[in-house]
Amino acid sequence: MPALAATRVLLLVGDTLSSAKLYGFSRIAPRYSTVRFLGRVSNESEPLTLASLGFRGEIKRSLGNEKNKLKQGISTIEVPKRRENKVISRETNAVKKKDRVDIAALAPFAAKSFSELGLPPLLVERLEKEGYTVPTDVQAAAIPTILKDHDVVIQSYTGSGKTLAYLLPILSEVGPHKKDNEPKTTTDIEAVVVAPSRELGMQIVREFEKVLGPSDKRLVQQLVGGANKSRQEEALRKNKPVIVVGTPGRLAEISASGKLHTHNCRYLVLDEVDELLAFNFREDMHRILEHVGKKSGAGQNVANSPKARRTERRTIMVSATVPFSVIRAARSWGCDPLLVQAKSVVPIESLPAAPIKLSDSSSSANEQTQSQSQAPVQSLPPSLTHYYSVARIQHKVDTLRRCIHALEAKCVIVFMNHTKQLKDTVFKLEARGMKAAELHGDLSKLTRSTILKKFRNGEARVLLTNELSARGLDIPECDLVVNLELPTDSIHYAHRAGRTGRLGRRGTVVTICEEPEVFVVKKMQKQLGVVIQSCQFAEGQLVVNED
Ligand SMILES: Nc1ncnc2c1ncn2[C@@H]1O[C@H](COP(=O)(O)OP(=O)(O)OP(=O)(O)O)[C@@H](O)[C@H]1O
């Protein structure tokens, strides 16, 4: 079995060529301006085996024609089985124990309890009822920091529990479980959460509702696009929610119509903040930032303006990927913001300044290169295994099918870039007896939620989608992510890949690409600091190619 390269933390400095050009793509989104990233880069001199990544109990060499395959420069492994019980039943007692230890070691749980973090007892009780007993590392770092009234940027890898990291401190101060029992004096909204997609917005609402409980769930209102606006406005009037969660367009629209009162808002959360900085959200975000409370620490400057009557807000920005544009936004939208990561909290001001001067409107080739070429800080969970497989374009769907069979994947998300090709692929998979569903922007909000529900319920094995689903979507059962078309850069790779391996679970990411695209995969591997092994699927097995 080939050795994997070890990873270690290094400071990466961007190169000067545009990755867009290097990748041969002309449509790379210009929104990621210069980035300063701490990335894990591969170190060939310190080999790390798959076993040491937590697959010890599961990987086996194929004994059959191993010698022949080795002669041909390939080795065979039995891939990790998706169902833990199936694996365990084949193992000895000693391996069983080891297997469990590995899984626990991959889960990002902190040593503290929720009550030690300063959450009110009523809230801790609610959490326990919902099965949340131990905070994750990032929650243990973020909750006390936000409770101490700091503006923060929360950065932690995908699936590590960032939603509860901001939701719980908000519910400590707002709603029925809050610390003090003082009655609310205003009917204004107290917390606004902004998310870049409807699906993510609705998911965040569900998380709030879960913690609030059935009797208080009306206190959170979703304001996402694609849904009936009048009904949302009516619900605002009738239910008098204290928290709203929405997409930038709909929030800005209802705010402009005068039906959303956010001047006394105490919390503004920007989830997937680097995505919210995209050019298409710019106007709506501007309105939201201007009308939701007032930037903390700005009191003296606006003493005589109408803003003086507003409540100071805490600004909380969240993402697994924090390019420099976010750091810059945090500096201008927050007051002495702190960067909160799983095991550290540092003032944003203490971070090195941007290496190059940035322009606001559009990123130059240099800036773009910087953002593309520096790896996200631990934006990928350690429990993921990455592969790529070369296939001709006309064989891609077949390779996908063989990949799913070889990995015995139960719940697969396949990412593509173009809707037409995506629809064709659904048709081909269905024609070959594989239950598949499609999710993209051409579908109505209702159809999108129905499809997602079906997929979550296991009615479709494969979900074919595009960048729409790459951010924040939480489907814990997802055990395989496939890039059937390449992501535009390593940041997009990280968010796509992060749909699997949630909260310490194991996950596999396979990129199926054409030969001339391999160098892009290699580049992303370097930028992300992960090992992406070359593989093929033969005789129902995943075969790892030796480099
Ligand atoms: N302390 C906890 N105990 C048990 N489950 C948790 C805990 N915290 C979060 N989870 C669960 O972990 C999953 C991932 O959480 P969440 O979606 O917040 O991750 P994330 O870091 O925001 O991911 P992404 O970067 O992809 O948006 C969710 O199903 C959530 O309910």
XYZ file of C-alpha atoms and ligand atoms in Angstrom:
578
model
C 0.000 0.000 0.000
C 1.478 3.353 -0.887
C 2.409 5.662 1.932
C 0.570 8.922 2.334
C 2.431 12.138 2.908
C 2.334 13.604 6.384
C 0.857 17.017 7.019
C 2.127 19.873 9.132
C 1.287 23.506 9.638
C 3.199 26.034 7.575
C 2.669 29.590 6.408
C 2.003 29.597 2.691
C 2.761 32.612 0.560
C 0.927 32.980 -2.692
C 2.612 32.762 -6.051
C 2.184 35.453 -8.608
C 0.466 33.651 -11.438
C -3.270 33.647 -11.644
C -4.640 30.257 -10.747
C -7.520 31.023 -13.038
C -5.049 31.058 -15.872
C -3.172 28.077 -14.568
C -6.380 26.110 -14.315
C -7.377 27.161 -17.761
C -10.681 28.517 -16.476
C -11.945 31.895 -17.456
C -14.936 31.915 -15.115
C -13.188 31.807 -11.779
C -15.174 33.988 -9.396
C -13.265 37.188 -8.746
C -14.601 37.573 -5.229
C -11.744 35.930 -3.392
C -9.270 38.678 -3.099
C -5.958 38.290 -1.367
C -5.874 35.605 1.263
C -3.533 34.882 4.081
C -3.743 31.229 4.843
C -2.108 28.918 7.271
C -2.161 25.665 5.426
C -1.151 22.096 6.055
C 1.216 21.156 3.309
C 2.454 17.753 2.430
C 5.847 16.669 3.545
C 7.030 13.761 1.506
C 9.776 12.891 3.964
C 7.386 11.955 6.728
C 5.163 9.209 5.389
C 1.859 8.638 7.090
C -0.155 5.544 6.323
C -3.890 5.334 5.757
C -3.937 3.302 8.918
C -2.634 6.194 10.954
C -5.421 8.321 9.538
C -7.912 6.087 11.254
C -8.570 3.263 8.819
C -6.447 0.637 10.529
C -9.267 -1.786 11.169
C -10.722 -1.514 7.706
C -8.038 -1.587 5.053
C -6.885 -4.873 3.652
C -4.656 -5.810 0.830
C -6.352 -7.835 -1.803
C -4.574 -11.176 -1.684
C -5.903 -12.481 -5.001
C -3.857 -10.981 -7.799
C -1.893 -8.552 -5.640
C 1.441 -9.585 -7.121
C 0.305 -8.989 -10.659
C -1.078 -5.626 -9.755
C 2.084 -4.616 -7.965
C 4.048 -5.584 -11.063
C 1.841 -3.228 -13.031
C 2.588 -0.468 -10.555
C -0.729 -0.585 -8.714
C -1.754 -1.919 -5.347
C -5.200 -2.933 -4.197
C -6.962 -2.134 -0.972
C -10.388 -3.004 0.230
C -11.910 0.385 0.711
C -13.396 1.509 4.013
C -16.849 0.009 4.424
C -19.596 2.541 4.940
C -21.510 0.652 7.580
C -19.469 0.500 10.764
C -21.301 -2.557 12.085
C -20.502 -4.493 8.936
C -16.826 -3.702 9.390
C -16.827 -4.461 13.056
C -18.460 -7.840 12.539
C -15.491 -8.906 10.408
C -12.849 -7.823 12.881
C -11.284 -9.398 15.922
C -12.077 -7.973 19.345
C -8.771 -6.156 19.444
C -9.478 -4.453 16.131
C -13.024 -3.650 17.199
C -11.691 -1.663 20.119
C -9.090 0.054 17.976
C -11.691 0.985 15.413
C -13.844 2.677 18.017
C -10.888 4.557 19.448
C -10.023 5.850 15.995
C -13.516 7.189 15.403
C -13.576 8.926 18.783
C -10.169 10.439 18.107
C -11.454 11.960 14.886
C -14.455 13.648 16.512
C -13.750 17.287 17.412
C -15.218 17.253 20.934
C -13.881 19.446 23.715
C -13.056 18.327 27.254
C -15.539 20.789 28.770
C -19.289 20.575 29.248
C -21.828 23.118 27.959
C -22.522 24.392 31.495
C -18.804 25.103 32.027
C -18.948 27.455 29.048
C -21.269 29.822 30.896
C -24.552 28.898 29.208
C -27.681 29.323 31.347
C -29.004 26.124 33.014
C -32.321 26.273 31.121
C -30.477 26.256 27.815
C -28.158 23.420 28.891
C -31.254 21.436 29.845
C -32.758 22.008 26.408
C -29.503 20.939 24.763
C -29.408 17.725 26.748
C -32.984 16.966 25.751
C -31.934 17.287 22.116
C -28.937 15.014 22.635
C -26.214 17.689 22.667
C -24.152 16.848 25.727
C -20.563 17.798 24.892
C -19.468 20.910 22.996
C -17.106 20.634 20.059
C -13.698 22.333 20.181
C -14.836 25.339 18.205
C -17.958 25.694 20.357
C -15.807 25.578 23.504
C -13.695 28.422 22.102
C -16.456 30.556 20.570
C -19.256 30.417 23.168
C -17.398 32.074 26.096
C -15.809 34.588 23.730
C -19.148 35.739 22.319
C -20.672 35.733 25.814
C -17.926 38.216 26.771
C -19.337 40.558 24.115
C -16.617 40.320 21.493
C -17.062 40.650 17.774
C -15.677 37.468 16.253
C -14.686 35.637 13.109
C -15.246 31.901 13.693
C -13.092 29.665 11.511
C -13.104 25.933 11.819
C -13.243 23.033 9.406
C -16.451 21.891 7.753
C -18.816 19.885 9.921
C -17.185 20.907 13.215
C -20.312 22.514 14.673
C -19.943 26.218 13.877
C -23.731 26.770 13.812
C -24.212 25.976 17.510
C -21.024 27.941 18.226
C -22.904 31.176 17.498
C -26.491 30.027 18.066
C -25.990 29.123 21.736
C -24.511 32.428 22.942
C -27.348 34.208 21.122
C -29.957 32.049 22.866
C -28.210 32.813 26.183
C -29.182 36.443 25.740
C -32.284 36.260 23.591
C -35.530 34.273 23.926
C -36.998 32.055 26.659
C -33.767 30.365 27.802
C -31.773 33.543 28.339
C -29.696 34.233 31.448
C -31.725 37.062 32.936
C -35.487 36.838 33.047
C -36.046 40.511 32.352
C -39.042 40.928 30.071
C -38.413 42.169 26.552
C -39.083 45.895 26.196
C -39.131 46.104 22.423
C -40.832 44.196 19.650
C -37.771 44.637 17.427
C -35.733 41.734 16.133
C -32.789 40.905 18.422
C -30.709 38.692 16.139
C -30.308 38.549 12.363
C -28.553 35.594 10.724
C -27.607 35.951 7.054
C -26.852 32.886 4.890
C -25.993 32.799 1.180
C -28.513 30.113 0.140
C -32.130 29.238 0.916
C -31.207 25.697 1.874
C -28.611 26.846 4.363
C -31.009 29.478 5.746
C -33.682 26.846 6.312
C -31.174 24.492 7.902
C -30.114 27.186 10.375
C -33.782 27.874 11.196
C -34.267 24.153 11.940
C -31.260 24.206 14.284
C -32.700 27.244 16.153
C -36.138 25.582 16.322
C -34.612 22.387 17.666
C -32.900 24.196 20.539
C -35.840 26.528 21.229
C -38.226 23.581 21.434
C -41.721 23.133 19.962
C -43.462 25.714 22.160
C -41.039 28.539 21.304
C -40.056 27.789 17.742
C -42.208 30.656 16.423
C -39.554 32.979 17.904
C -37.381 32.309 14.864
C -38.591 33.308 11.411
C -37.085 32.397 8.073
C -36.856 35.117 5.446
C -35.392 33.332 2.452
C -35.855 34.084 -1.210
C -38.128 31.994 -3.424
C -40.826 31.828 -0.738
C -43.984 33.932 -0.512
C -42.918 37.378 0.706
C -46.348 38.495 1.921
C -46.661 35.375 4.022
C -43.273 36.026 5.560
C -44.271 39.621 6.351
C -47.538 38.414 7.850
C -45.655 35.922 10.033
C -43.355 38.709 11.221
C -46.373 40.769 12.265
C -48.222 37.897 13.896
C -45.499 35.837 15.592
C -43.257 38.715 16.660
C -40.073 36.640 16.327
C -36.887 37.702 18.085
C -34.558 36.032 15.567
C -34.708 36.110 11.780
C -32.625 33.968 9.435
C -32.553 34.819 5.773
C -30.820 35.277 2.470
C -29.364 38.739 1.734
C -31.878 39.632 -1.003
C -35.026 38.823 0.957
C -33.744 40.362 4.209
C -32.825 43.587 2.418
C -36.129 43.638 0.540
C -38.317 43.276 3.641
C -36.123 45.686 5.555
C -36.533 48.274 2.775
C -40.295 47.817 2.851
C -40.251 48.890 6.510
C -41.640 45.586 7.799
C -38.489 44.356 9.493
C -37.343 46.395 12.481
C -33.718 45.659 13.212
C -32.399 48.925 14.679
C -32.330 47.376 18.155
C -30.781 44.171 16.940
C -28.022 42.862 19.220
C -26.519 40.181 17.002
C -25.671 40.113 13.330
C -24.360 36.757 12.115
C -22.880 36.360 8.643
C -22.711 32.609 7.994
C -20.427 31.547 5.120
C -19.179 35.111 5.266
C -16.644 34.751 2.440
C -19.498 33.794 0.133
C -21.568 36.758 1.377
C -18.763 39.065 0.266
C -19.431 38.060 -3.343
C -20.200 40.890 -5.706
C -23.801 39.795 -6.324
C -24.662 40.230 -2.625
C -22.932 43.578 -2.298
C -25.948 45.937 -2.340
C -28.093 43.781 -0.081
C -25.266 43.266 2.374
C -24.680 47.001 2.449
C -28.301 47.606 3.461
C -28.185 44.853 6.109
C -24.982 46.204 7.650
C -26.432 49.717 7.727
C -29.779 48.770 9.252
C -29.051 45.979 11.696
C -28.219 47.635 15.038
C -25.098 49.711 14.922
C -21.499 48.695 14.658
C -20.083 48.305 18.164
C -17.662 50.975 19.318
C -19.112 53.508 16.880
C -21.167 55.360 19.556
C -19.120 58.540 19.805
C -19.030 59.079 16.057
C -22.761 58.983 15.619
C -23.903 60.697 18.799
C -25.985 63.238 16.949
C -27.253 61.048 14.169
C -30.323 58.808 14.120
C -27.897 55.890 14.466
C -27.297 56.980 18.080
C -30.716 55.606 18.944
C -29.690 52.164 17.799
C -28.437 49.320 19.916
C -24.823 48.261 19.537
C -24.639 44.954 17.765
C -22.200 42.083 18.003
C -20.967 41.098 14.583
C -20.238 37.371 14.174
C -18.704 36.085 10.954
C -18.424 32.388 10.241
C -16.796 30.149 7.635
C -14.494 27.189 7.181
C -12.491 29.337 4.772
C -11.344 32.782 5.813
C -9.631 34.626 2.985
C -8.096 38.010 3.668
C -11.218 39.736 2.369
C -13.012 38.425 5.481
C -10.291 39.693 7.807
C -10.575 43.064 6.127
C -14.387 43.013 6.417
C -14.134 42.059 10.108
C -11.868 45.032 10.731
C -14.277 47.459 9.141
C -17.612 45.976 10.299
C -16.658 44.965 13.822
C -14.948 46.464 16.855
C -11.638 44.862 17.902
C -12.737 41.533 16.430
C -11.187 38.253 17.514
C -10.383 35.283 15.301
C -11.803 32.184 17.014
C -10.536 28.798 15.937
C -10.915 25.377 17.559
C -7.982 25.814 19.890
C -7.128 29.493 19.749
C -8.582 32.961 20.071
C -6.449 35.823 18.733
C -7.134 39.489 17.994
C -7.582 40.067 14.274
C -5.334 43.118 14.673
C -2.453 40.853 15.630
C -2.620 39.071 12.282
C -0.122 40.155 9.651
C -1.378 42.850 7.322
C -2.263 41.933 3.761
C 0.879 41.304 1.748
C -0.436 43.305 -1.189
C -2.742 46.272 -1.458
C -6.255 45.372 -2.411
C -8.853 47.089 -4.481
C -12.446 46.738 -3.402
C -14.294 46.352 -6.634
C -12.648 43.486 -8.399
C -9.618 41.446 -7.642
C -6.591 41.729 -9.810
C -4.850 38.682 -11.189
C -2.359 39.024 -8.385
C -5.019 39.065 -5.684
C -6.862 36.217 -7.236
C -3.717 34.177 -7.361
C -3.096 34.862 -3.736
C -6.560 33.712 -2.730
C -6.400 30.633 -4.877
C -2.896 29.619 -4.092
C -3.010 29.655 -0.327
C -4.602 26.770 1.463
C -7.565 27.247 3.754
C -6.639 26.921 7.415
C -7.662 23.423 8.394
C -10.845 23.822 6.457
C -11.103 20.088 5.818
C -11.859 17.522 8.511
C -9.026 15.080 9.214
C -11.444 12.176 8.770
C -11.578 12.535 4.970
C -9.746 10.397 2.392
C -9.192 11.996 -1.008
C -8.726 10.283 -4.378
C -8.765 11.251 -8.011
C -9.475 9.018 -10.954
C -8.724 9.778 -14.585
C -11.497 9.090 -17.099
C -12.346 10.245 -20.592
C -15.311 12.569 -20.689
C -17.540 9.941 -22.329
C -16.671 7.418 -19.576
C -17.157 9.710 -16.606
C -20.655 8.562 -15.677
C -19.606 4.957 -15.896
C -16.598 5.686 -13.687
C -18.937 7.403 -11.242
C -21.151 4.324 -11.111
C -18.182 2.025 -10.591
C -16.836 4.359 -7.911
C -20.115 4.265 -5.972
C -20.259 0.470 -6.204
C -16.613 -0.016 -5.256
C -16.948 2.207 -2.215
C -20.374 0.751 -1.369
C -21.447 4.336 -0.760
C -24.953 4.757 0.593
C -25.417 8.502 0.391
C -23.530 10.276 -2.376
C -23.331 13.949 -3.343
C -21.990 14.539 -6.857
C -20.899 18.036 -7.835
C -21.034 19.347 -11.380
C -20.753 22.830 -12.860
C -23.265 22.822 -15.684
C -26.980 22.168 -15.316
C -27.404 20.493 -18.707
C -24.648 17.946 -18.074
C -26.005 17.480 -14.559
C -29.470 16.575 -15.902
C -27.930 14.207 -18.477
C -26.014 12.441 -15.729
C -29.165 11.975 -13.618
C -30.861 10.461 -16.667
C -27.957 8.085 -17.345
C -27.707 6.939 -13.718
C -31.448 6.352 -13.492
C -31.344 4.445 -16.786
C -28.766 2.162 -15.207
C -30.887 1.533 -12.165
C -29.287 3.941 -9.707
C -31.710 6.189 -7.817
C -30.567 9.761 -8.443
C -31.978 13.245 -7.837
C -30.992 16.683 -9.084
C -30.692 19.926 -7.124
C -29.848 23.222 -8.826
C -30.944 26.813 -9.159
C -33.387 26.190 -12.023
C -35.761 24.476 -9.610
C -38.322 26.248 -7.425
C -37.780 26.551 -3.688
C -40.493 23.993 -3.012
C -39.040 21.445 -5.445
C -35.592 22.008 -3.973
C -36.752 21.322 -0.429
C -38.755 18.268 -1.523
C -35.704 16.822 -3.283
C -33.465 17.484 -0.310
C -35.983 15.848 2.018
C -36.120 12.797 -0.256
C -32.354 12.574 -0.338
C -32.092 12.938 3.433
C -34.687 10.171 3.819
C -32.646 7.852 1.632
C -35.159 7.777 -1.246
C -32.354 8.717 -3.657
C -28.866 7.286 -3.306
C -27.164 9.986 -5.365
C -27.750 13.734 -5.352
C -26.374 15.559 -8.373
C -25.924 19.217 -7.658
C -23.787 22.277 -8.214
C -22.110 24.964 -6.093
C -25.558 25.690 -4.597
C -25.138 22.764 -2.205
C -21.434 23.145 -1.516
C -21.852 25.513 1.414
C -23.087 24.515 4.829
C -25.406 21.695 3.800
C -25.468 19.180 6.646
C -26.395 15.629 5.684
C -24.568 13.540 8.290
C -25.200 10.288 6.375
C -23.298 11.499 3.302
C -20.362 9.096 2.982
C -19.056 10.019 -0.459
C -18.548 13.275 -2.354
C -17.651 13.098 -6.023
C -16.407 15.971 -8.165
C -17.604 14.901 -11.595
C -16.474 18.300 -12.841
C -13.613 20.125 -11.192
C -14.303 22.831 -8.623
C -12.998 26.241 -9.660
C -10.372 26.375 -6.905
C -9.225 24.842 -3.645
C -11.718 26.857 -1.579
C -14.588 25.417 -3.594
C -12.992 21.973 -3.306
C -12.896 22.356 0.487
C -16.577 23.281 0.788
C -17.698 20.536 -1.607
C -15.543 17.925 0.141
C -16.848 19.076 3.522
C -20.328 17.702 2.775
C -18.973 14.354 3.939
C -17.008 13.429 7.049
C -19.253 15.578 9.257
C -18.430 15.802 12.963
C -15.734 13.149 13.039
C -17.448 10.718 10.675
C -15.374 9.156 7.954
C -15.845 10.282 4.405
C -14.341 9.810 0.964
C -13.903 12.443 -1.727
C -13.280 11.322 -5.302
C -12.488 13.710 -8.143
C -13.124 12.215 -11.575
C -11.174 14.225 -14.109
C -9.628 14.035 -17.549
C -5.903 13.525 -18.018
C -5.136 17.177 -18.871
C -6.856 18.242 -15.632
C -4.657 16.174 -13.337
C -2.282 19.076 -12.766
C -5.220 21.076 -11.341
C -5.892 18.291 -8.842
C -2.203 18.239 -7.920
C -2.280 21.986 -7.420
C -5.319 21.788 -5.163
C -3.664 18.975 -3.226
C -0.730 21.255 -2.552
C -2.886 24.245 -1.685
C -5.089 22.269 0.683
C -2.276 20.320 2.300
C -4.061 17.009 1.850
C -3.070 13.887 -0.051
C -5.211 13.206 -3.097
C -4.256 9.738 -4.323
C -4.614 8.548 -7.869
C -6.948 5.579 -8.117
C -9.081 3.532 -10.471
C -12.089 1.304 -10.043
C -11.664 -2.244 -11.248
C -13.583 -5.434 -10.540
C -15.744 -3.684 -7.973
C -12.750 -2.438 -6.008
C -10.904 0.779 -5.529
C -7.354 0.350 -6.764
C -4.801 2.905 -5.624
C -2.195 3.747 -8.258
C 1.357 4.058 -7.092
C 2.789 7.451 -7.875
N -21.921 19.526 20.380
C -22.504 18.779 19.462
N -22.908 17.513 19.765
C -23.487 16.725 18.823
N -23.725 17.117 17.552
C -23.349 18.369 17.204
C -22.732 19.255 18.128
N -22.474 20.412 17.495
C -22.911 20.271 16.231
N -23.427 19.049 16.051
C -23.963 18.497 14.781
O -22.857 18.434 13.883
C -23.283 18.646 12.555
C -22.398 19.683 11.871
O -22.597 20.942 12.457
P -22.622 22.299 11.596
O -23.519 22.154 10.425
O -22.873 23.396 12.534
O -21.107 22.320 11.076
P -20.313 23.515 10.402
O -19.000 23.601 11.075
O -21.167 24.744 10.374
O -20.120 22.957 8.919
P -19.964 23.767 7.520
O -18.648 24.477 7.562
O -20.010 22.706 6.493
O -21.117 24.721 7.456
C -24.758 19.037 12.639
O -25.528 17.895 12.336
C -24.946 19.422 14.090
O -26.270 19.214 14.548
